[in-house]
Backbone as a chain_set.jsonl record, in Angstrom:
{"seq": "XXXXXXXXXXXXXXXXXXXXXXXXXXXXXXXXXXXXXXXXXXXXXXXXXXXXXXXXXXXXXXXXXXXXXXXXXXXXXXXXXXXXXXXXXXXXXXXXXXXXXXXXXXXXXXXXXXXXXXXXXXXXXXXXXXXXXXXXX", "coords": {"N": [[99.987, 107.751, 102.496], [96.999, 107.006, 103.529], [96.089, 104.737, 106.978], [94.472, 103.229, 106.411], [93.274, 100.026, 106.275], [93.83, 97.3, 104.255], [93.357, 94.28, 102.731], [94.696, 90.992, 101.555], [95.223, 87.637, 99.944], [97.798, 86.053, 100.596], [101.192, 84.744, 100.884], [103.802, 83.468, 102.75], [107.05, 83.951, 101.986], [109.657, 84.138, 103.236], [110.995, 84.799, 106.103], [112.577, 86.445, 107.95], [115.61, 85.858, 110.81], [116.71, 86.995, 113.903], [117.947, 87.895, 116.957], [115.735, 89.053, 118.243], [113.443, 87.451, 117.298], [112.007, 85.849, 118.685], [110.803, 86.43, 121.808], [111.001, 86.888, 125.335], [108.217, 88.149, 127.349], [106.627, 89.913, 129.875], [104.118, 89.593, 131.921], [102.101, 91.104, 132.381], [102.547, 93.92, 131.265], [103.748, 93.862, 128.75], [105.864, 93.463, 127.949], [109.415, 93.537, 126.863], [111.57, 91.504, 128.728], [114.069, 90.89, 131.686], [116.341, 88.891, 132.092], [117.095, 88.061, 135.73], [119.688, 85.997, 137.097], [117.832, 83.989, 138.223], [115.158, 84.647, 137.779], [112.687, 86.683, 136.285], [112.882, 89.944, 134.901], [110.848, 92.705, 134.81], [111.363, 96.142, 133.672], [109.487, 97.954, 132.732], [106.87, 98.247, 134.805], [108.151, 96.397, 137.252], [107.802, 94.001, 137.898], [108.37, 91.115, 138.639], [108.828, 87.831, 137.359], [108.334, 84.284, 137.683], [108.237, 82.33, 134.904], [107.928, 83.818, 132.478], [106.202, 84.83, 129.599], [106.25, 84.316, 126.093], [106.671, 86.527, 123.517], [106.647, 87.116, 119.775], [108.45, 88.567, 117.104], [108.038, 89.205, 114.124], [109.816, 90.178, 110.628], [108.913, 89.508, 107.725], [108.747, 88.322, 104.509], [106.456, 89.202, 102.108], [103.681, 87.697, 99.344], [102.425, 87.732, 96.499], [100.012, 87.724, 93.552], [101.243, 89.624, 92.191], [103.374, 90.778, 93.848], [105.51, 91.14, 95.674], [106.206, 92.42, 99.662], [107.981, 93.32, 102.288], [106.903, 93.012, 105.415], [105.589, 93.516, 108.879], [105.278, 91.147, 111.601], [103.335, 90.88, 114.26], [102.563, 90.317, 118.621], [99.611, 88.954, 118.405], [99.042, 88.214, 116.189], [100.946, 87.495, 115.287], [101.224, 85.34, 116.196], [99.604, 83.938, 115.537], [100.208, 82.775, 113.09], [102.069, 81.768, 113.65], [101.88, 79.273, 115.551], [102.256, 77.519, 118.24], [101.855, 74.461, 119.042], [102.228, 72.864, 120.437], [104.044, 71.675, 123.684], [106.564, 71.156, 122.58], [106.781, 72.552, 120.66], [106.608, 75.336, 121.543], [109.555, 75.367, 123.258], [110.845, 75.106, 121.293], [110.781, 77.13, 119.599], [111.702, 79.161, 120.991], [113.849, 77.985, 123.157], [115.138, 77.125, 121.065], [115.624, 79.085, 119.654], [117.694, 80.388, 120.824], [119.538, 78.446, 121.239], [119.616, 76.11, 119.209], [119.356, 76.286, 116.308], [119.505, 75.579, 114.595], [117.633, 73.86, 114.82], [115.522, 76.16, 115.209], [114.9, 77.338, 112.434], [114.335, 75.793, 110.752], [111.35, 75.532, 111.945], [110.831, 77.262, 111.551], [110.638, 78.308, 108.727], [108.582, 75.838, 107.97], [106.08, 77.502, 108.815], [106.198, 79.177, 105.89], [105.264, 79.963, 102.57], [102.561, 78.54, 102.904], [98.485, 79.663, 102.534], [98.088, 83.032, 102.73], [94.863, 84.555, 104.429], [95.327, 88.23, 104.767], [95.373, 90.955, 106.654], [95.767, 94.379, 105.866], [98.333, 97.32, 107.232], [99.515, 100.206, 106.345], [102.319, 102.486, 106.626], [103.553, 105.767, 106.489], [106.756, 106.169, 107.41], [109.671, 108.842, 108.261], [112.917, 109.494, 108.15], [115.204, 111.965, 109.03], [115.669, 112.76, 105.738], [115.349, 111.087, 103.854], [112.192, 108.868, 103.945], [110.192, 106.225, 103.79], [108.294, 103.667, 103.808], [106.07, 101.893, 105.667], [105.062, 98.165, 106.85], [102.389, 96.237, 107.715], [101.019, 93.876, 109.531]], "CA": [[99.719, 107.02, 102.683], [96.194, 106.485, 105.323], [95.96, 104.158, 107.614], [93.19, 102.458, 105.978], [94.145, 98.505, 105.727], [93.997, 96.887, 103.21], [93.218, 92.819, 102.544], [94.946, 90.314, 100.342], [95.695, 86.799, 99.908], [99.822, 85.674, 100.167], [101.794, 83.479, 101.612], [105.177, 84.406, 103.256], [108.044, 83.445, 101.686], [110.719, 84.445, 104.109], [110.811, 85.088, 107.849], [114.028, 87.567, 109.199], [115.753, 85.492, 112.055], [117.25, 87.492, 114.729], [117.563, 88.125, 118.766], [114.408, 89.994, 118.186], [112.66, 86.87, 116.751], [110.893, 85.488, 119.926], [111.699, 87.702, 123.557], [110.577, 86.665, 126.504], [108.338, 88.855, 127.606], [106.158, 90.591, 131.061], [103.272, 88.534, 131.866], [101.471, 91.854, 132.748], [102.308, 94.647, 130.673], [103.592, 92.483, 126.748], [107.21, 94.361, 127.369], [110.953, 92.6, 127.124], [111.882, 91.367, 130.387], [115.198, 90.582, 131.827], [116.391, 87.767, 132.791], [117.922, 87.79, 136.545], [119.998, 85.22, 137.706], [116.772, 82.655, 138.494], [113.811, 85.186, 137.334], [112.58, 87.541, 134.988], [111.88, 91.615, 135.994], [109.994, 93.706, 134.01], [112.054, 96.917, 134.229], [108.238, 98.941, 132.554], [105.858, 97.553, 135.618], [108.3, 96.163, 137.625], [106.719, 93.281, 138.073], [109.06, 89.894, 138.883], [108.083, 86.178, 137.288], [109.112, 82.81, 136.942], [108.484, 82.084, 133.354], [107.742, 85.292, 131.192], [105.463, 84.75, 128.003], [106.917, 84.391, 124.72], [105.95, 87.025, 122.184], [107.156, 86.653, 118.162], [107.917, 90.122, 116.032], [108.511, 88.555, 112.587], [110.117, 90.491, 109.838], [108.454, 88.884, 106.639], [108.277, 88.906, 102.988], [104.872, 88.91, 101.762], [104.467, 87.979, 98.798], [100.492, 88.028, 95.863], [100.218, 87.587, 92.11], [101.56, 90.895, 91.882], [105.021, 91.007, 94.286], [106.185, 91.369, 97.736], [106.179, 93.433, 100.143], [108.327, 93.241, 103.51], [105.944, 93.706, 106.662], [105.932, 93.287, 110.749], [103.896, 90.451, 112.024], [103.479, 91.795, 116.396], [101.919, 89.535, 119.024], [98.628, 87.339, 118.558], [99.446, 87.748, 114.617], [102.755, 86.546, 115.056], [101.126, 83.856, 116.907], [98.588, 82.853, 114.217], [101.539, 82.523, 112.037], [103.72, 80.112, 114.562], [100.68, 77.874, 115.79], [103.016, 76.708, 118.911], [101.044, 74.082, 119.496], [102.8, 72.123, 121.566], [105.291, 72.328, 124.142], [107.836, 70.596, 121.797], [107.376, 73.859, 118.718], [107.655, 76.505, 122.18], [110.299, 75.077, 123.612], [111.872, 74.961, 119.872], [110.923, 79.135, 118.917], [112.484, 80.143, 122.247], [114.961, 77.731, 124.001], [115.998, 76.896, 119.701], [116.22, 80.07, 118.785], [119.009, 80.47, 121.578], [121.281, 77.377, 121.409], [119.903, 75.531, 117.998], [119.409, 77.67, 114.876], [118.864, 75.152, 112.424], [115.515, 73.584, 114.562], [114.657, 76.994, 115.347], [115.001, 77.45, 111.343], [113.329, 74.814, 110.135], [110.438, 75.697, 112.317], [110.253, 79.139, 110.605], [111.203, 77.201, 107.246], [107.809, 75.655, 108.242], [105.575, 77.896, 108.384], [106.547, 79.834, 104.968], [104.69, 78.809, 101.634], [101.226, 78.919, 102.94], [97.87, 81.04, 101.739], [97.043, 83.348, 104.708], [94.594, 85.872, 104.319], [96.134, 89.094, 105.817], [94.905, 92.725, 106.971], [97.654, 95.16, 106.05], [98.504, 98.59, 107.369], [100.626, 100.455, 105.734], [102.139, 103.704, 107.405], [104.938, 106.704, 105.872], [107.593, 107.192, 108.314], [110.483, 109.738, 107.958], [114.453, 109.674, 108.6], [115.861, 113.561, 107.753], [114.672, 113.658, 104.204], [114.732, 109.912, 103.736], [110.831, 108.406, 103.784], [109.713, 104.84, 103.806], [106.237, 102.638, 103.651], [106.71, 100.329, 106.542], [104.165, 97.441, 106.746], [102.189, 95.321, 109.655], [99.994, 92.57, 109.379]], "C": [[99.172, 107.252, 103.949], [97.241, 105.186, 105.661], [95.442, 103.21, 107.425], [93.419, 101.56, 105.556], [93.41, 98.294, 104.677], [93.69, 94.754, 103.138], [93.847, 92.482, 101.514], [95.529, 88.917, 100.268], [97.07, 86.57, 99.432], [99.487, 84.824, 101.088], [103.05, 84.649, 101.496], [106.32, 83.545, 102.547], [109.714, 83.153, 102.337], [110.797, 85.591, 105.413], [112.313, 85.282, 108.215], [114.431, 86.636, 110.429], [116.578, 86.769, 112.735], [117.071, 87.399, 116.07], [116.213, 88.783, 118.824], [112.551, 89.169, 117.955], [111.365, 86.453, 117.401], [111.917, 86.405, 121.159], [110.617, 86.819, 123.957], [109.754, 87.913, 127.177], [107.279, 89.388, 129.047], [104.365, 89.977, 130.846], [101.719, 89.937, 131.901], [100.895, 92.894, 131.318], [102.627, 94.335, 129.008], [105.361, 93.267, 126.632], [108.068, 93.275, 127.655], [110.558, 92.544, 128.282], [113.354, 90.968, 130.478], [115.273, 89.806, 132.704], [117.948, 87.983, 134.078], [118.165, 87.076, 137.271], [118.445, 83.478, 137.629], [115.295, 82.853, 138.057], [113.45, 86.888, 136.93], [112.52, 88.573, 135.764], [111.488, 92.766, 134.378], [110.087, 95.127, 134.068], [110.707, 98.806, 133.999], [107.475, 98.718, 133.854], [106.491, 96.489, 137.188], [107.949, 94.817, 138.383], [108.224, 91.626, 137.84], [108.451, 88.188, 138.737], [109.311, 85.068, 137.031], [109.339, 82.188, 135.557], [107.313, 83.114, 133.033], [106.828, 83.536, 129.625], [106.551, 84.888, 126.889], [106.653, 84.718, 123.693], [106.808, 87.06, 120.815], [107.329, 88.491, 118.19], [108.638, 89.362, 114.765], [108.499, 89.256, 112.133], [109.762, 89.611, 108.559], [108.466, 89.397, 104.833], [106.927, 88.238, 102.368], [104.779, 88.763, 100.537], [102.685, 86.703, 98.224], [101.278, 87.771, 94.459], [100.996, 89.296, 92.018], [102.328, 91.815, 92.215], [105.014, 90.812, 95.563], [106.548, 92.552, 97.557], [106.789, 93.4, 101.616], [107.634, 93.609, 104.512], [105.988, 92.594, 107.763], [104.555, 92.16, 111.018], [104.401, 91.077, 113.615], [102.683, 90.444, 116.889], [100.072, 88.36, 118.558], [98.055, 87.19, 116.666], [99.936, 87.354, 114.164], [102.175, 85.368, 115.358], [100.117, 83.036, 116.531], [99.251, 82.628, 113.456], [102.15, 81.298, 112.815], [102.572, 79.147, 114.729], [101.415, 77.59, 117.134], [101.622, 76.458, 119.269], [101.066, 73.378, 121.033], [104.073, 72.884, 122.567], [106.862, 72.463, 123.803], [108.296, 72.376, 121.063], [107.487, 75.126, 120.384], [108.332, 76.075, 123.077], [111.772, 75.055, 122.079], [112.077, 76.602, 119.462], [111.517, 79.147, 119.865], [114.178, 79.303, 122.76], [116.074, 77.797, 122.013], [116.786, 77.816, 119.334], [117.623, 80.567, 119.303], [119.713, 79.363, 121.42], [121.051, 76.676, 119.992], [119.57, 76.516, 116.943], [119.371, 76.863, 114.067], [117.887, 74.391, 112.931], [114.939, 74.395, 114.343], [114.223, 76.841, 113.506], [114.287, 76.766, 110.276], [112.209, 74.011, 110.596], [109.997, 77.174, 111.778], [109.88, 78.229, 108.964], [109.119, 76.525, 107.437], [106.374, 75.916, 107.986], [105.316, 78.978, 107.014], [105.413, 79.113, 103.353], [102.324, 78.516, 101.51], [100.621, 79.692, 103.531], [97.213, 81.587, 103.333], [95.919, 84.434, 103.636], [94.405, 86.979, 105.222], [95.445, 90.901, 105.686], [96.063, 93.083, 106.763], [97.325, 96.764, 106.516], [99.676, 98.911, 106.666], [101.098, 101.809, 106.755], [103.876, 104.624, 107.18], [105.979, 106.459, 107.333], [109.251, 107.672, 107.94], [111.751, 109.406, 108.68], [114.558, 110.816, 108.223], [114.845, 113.269, 106.469], [115.18, 112.53, 103.334], [113.116, 109.64, 104.324], [110.659, 107.114, 103.644], [108.449, 104.535, 104.151], [107.132, 101.945, 104.498], [104.385, 99.592, 106.818], [103.6, 96.519, 107.688], [101.143, 95.07, 109.502], [99.004, 92.83, 110.618]], "O": [[99.755, 107.52, 104.999], [98.302, 104.762, 105.202], [95.713, 102.203, 108.078], [93.842, 101.618, 104.401], [92.492, 98.996, 104.253], [94.273, 94.236, 104.09], [93.839, 93.21, 100.522], [96.699, 89.007, 100.64], [97.496, 86.777, 98.295], [98.53, 84.368, 101.713], [103.303, 85.696, 100.902], [106.285, 82.325, 102.712], [110.58, 82.33, 102.038], [110.673, 86.814, 105.49], [113.062, 84.421, 108.676], [113.507, 86.574, 111.241], [117.096, 87.546, 111.933], [116.053, 86.83, 116.464], [115.794, 88.917, 119.974], [111.398, 89.558, 118.14], [110.199, 86.562, 117.023], [113.08, 86.789, 121.281], [109.724, 86.244, 123.334], [110.491, 88.798, 127.612], [107.284, 88.208, 129.397], [103.671, 89.991, 129.829], [100.581, 89.676, 131.511], [99.853, 92.91, 130.663], [101.781, 94.574, 128.146], [105.935, 93.542, 125.579], [107.798, 92.319, 128.383], [109.65, 93.137, 128.863], [113.924, 90.705, 129.419], [114.669, 89.759, 133.776], [119.148, 88.044, 133.809], [117.423, 86.963, 138.247], [118.415, 82.381, 137.072], [114.433, 81.983, 137.934], [113.963, 87.939, 137.314], [112.234, 88.521, 136.96], [111.976, 93.25, 133.357], [109.059, 95.669, 134.475], [110.762, 99.927, 134.505], [107.514, 99.919, 134.12], [105.722, 95.973, 138.0], [107.868, 94.843, 139.611], [108.798, 91.414, 136.772], [107.871, 87.518, 139.592], [110.438, 84.995, 136.542], [110.381, 81.66, 135.168], [106.117, 83.098, 133.326], [106.888, 82.383, 129.197], [107.575, 85.565, 126.976], [106.382, 83.926, 122.791], [108.004, 87.004, 121.102], [106.745, 89.35, 118.851], [109.832, 89.064, 114.73], [107.491, 89.916, 112.387], [110.663, 88.787, 108.404], [108.255, 90.46, 104.249], [106.575, 87.065, 102.242], [105.593, 89.481, 99.957], [102.113, 85.756, 98.766], [102.479, 87.656, 94.216], [100.615, 89.676, 90.911], [102.449, 92.951, 91.757], [104.25, 90.172, 96.286], [106.899, 93.329, 96.669], [105.842, 93.474, 102.399], [107.682, 94.833, 104.638], [106.256, 91.394, 107.71], [103.358, 92.279, 110.756], [105.481, 91.558, 113.96], [102.228, 89.621, 116.095], [99.88, 87.144, 118.553], [97.2, 86.503, 116.109], [99.894, 86.85, 113.041], [102.584, 84.343, 114.812], [99.778, 81.917, 116.917], [98.625, 81.889, 112.696], [102.56, 80.19, 112.471], [102.445, 78.228, 113.919], [100.512, 76.805, 117.424], [100.686, 77.193, 119.583], [100.416, 73.346, 122.078], [104.718, 73.925, 122.446], [107.808, 73.143, 124.201], [109.328, 73.042, 120.97], [108.501, 75.822, 120.364], [107.779, 76.338, 124.145], [113.002, 75.01, 122.031], [113.119, 77.167, 119.128], [112.639, 79.138, 119.359], [115.289, 79.833, 122.735], [117.186, 78.279, 121.797], [117.942, 77.801, 118.911], [118.507, 81.025, 118.579], [120.911, 79.615, 121.548], [122.1, 76.522, 119.365], [119.673, 77.717, 117.192], [119.227, 77.123, 112.872], [117.066, 73.988, 112.107], [113.96, 74.297, 113.602], [113.193, 76.206, 113.279], [113.807, 77.169, 109.217], [111.869, 72.862, 110.313], [108.96, 77.835, 111.726], [108.864, 77.727, 108.484], [108.417, 77.182, 106.669], [105.586, 75.21, 107.356], [104.266, 79.619, 107.045], [104.982, 77.963, 103.27], [101.419, 78.407, 100.683], [101.019, 80.376, 104.474], [96.544, 81.181, 104.283], [96.132, 84.89, 102.512], [93.646, 86.954, 106.19], [95.204, 91.658, 104.745], [97.121, 92.58, 107.142], [96.276, 97.337, 106.222], [100.62, 98.163, 106.414], [100.295, 102.161, 107.62], [104.977, 104.242, 107.576], [105.417, 106.784, 108.379], [109.986, 106.865, 107.371], [111.642, 109.029, 109.847], [114.107, 111.058, 107.103], [113.645, 113.503, 106.328], [115.464, 112.8, 102.167], [112.85, 110.347, 105.296], [111.627, 106.866, 102.925], [107.674, 105.253, 104.783], [108.288, 101.545, 104.358], [103.265, 100.098, 106.893], [104.369, 95.997, 108.496], [100.246, 95.895, 109.33], [98.079, 92.05, 110.844]]}, "num_chains": 1, "name": "protein.A"}
């Protein structure tokens, strides 16, 4: 499959939750940072910050009238879906993901079943003798 994107009108029917759904990231290079006592340290660019950025890595099932696919949302695309517009939503998104799983899942559920116009890219990946198509928004 080529890398030419296509557009669909669809909604998110499922968002997977795991340790990588929300993660602290470096302000400069946007890679994942590690917490060192009071600070966060980036191993890629050696920056140390008090307060990192938080990024989303959403694995979702998106559906339209023809069926469904699993697709990944990263960075700004994921941020557009999550819309954390208030400090409380940012707090739920990060602290909730770590401590209050119920409140975090409620936040994710509130983002489902809302119509979106999405640009999807497909990429074929091979793992040994198996190949699969991964979809990205």
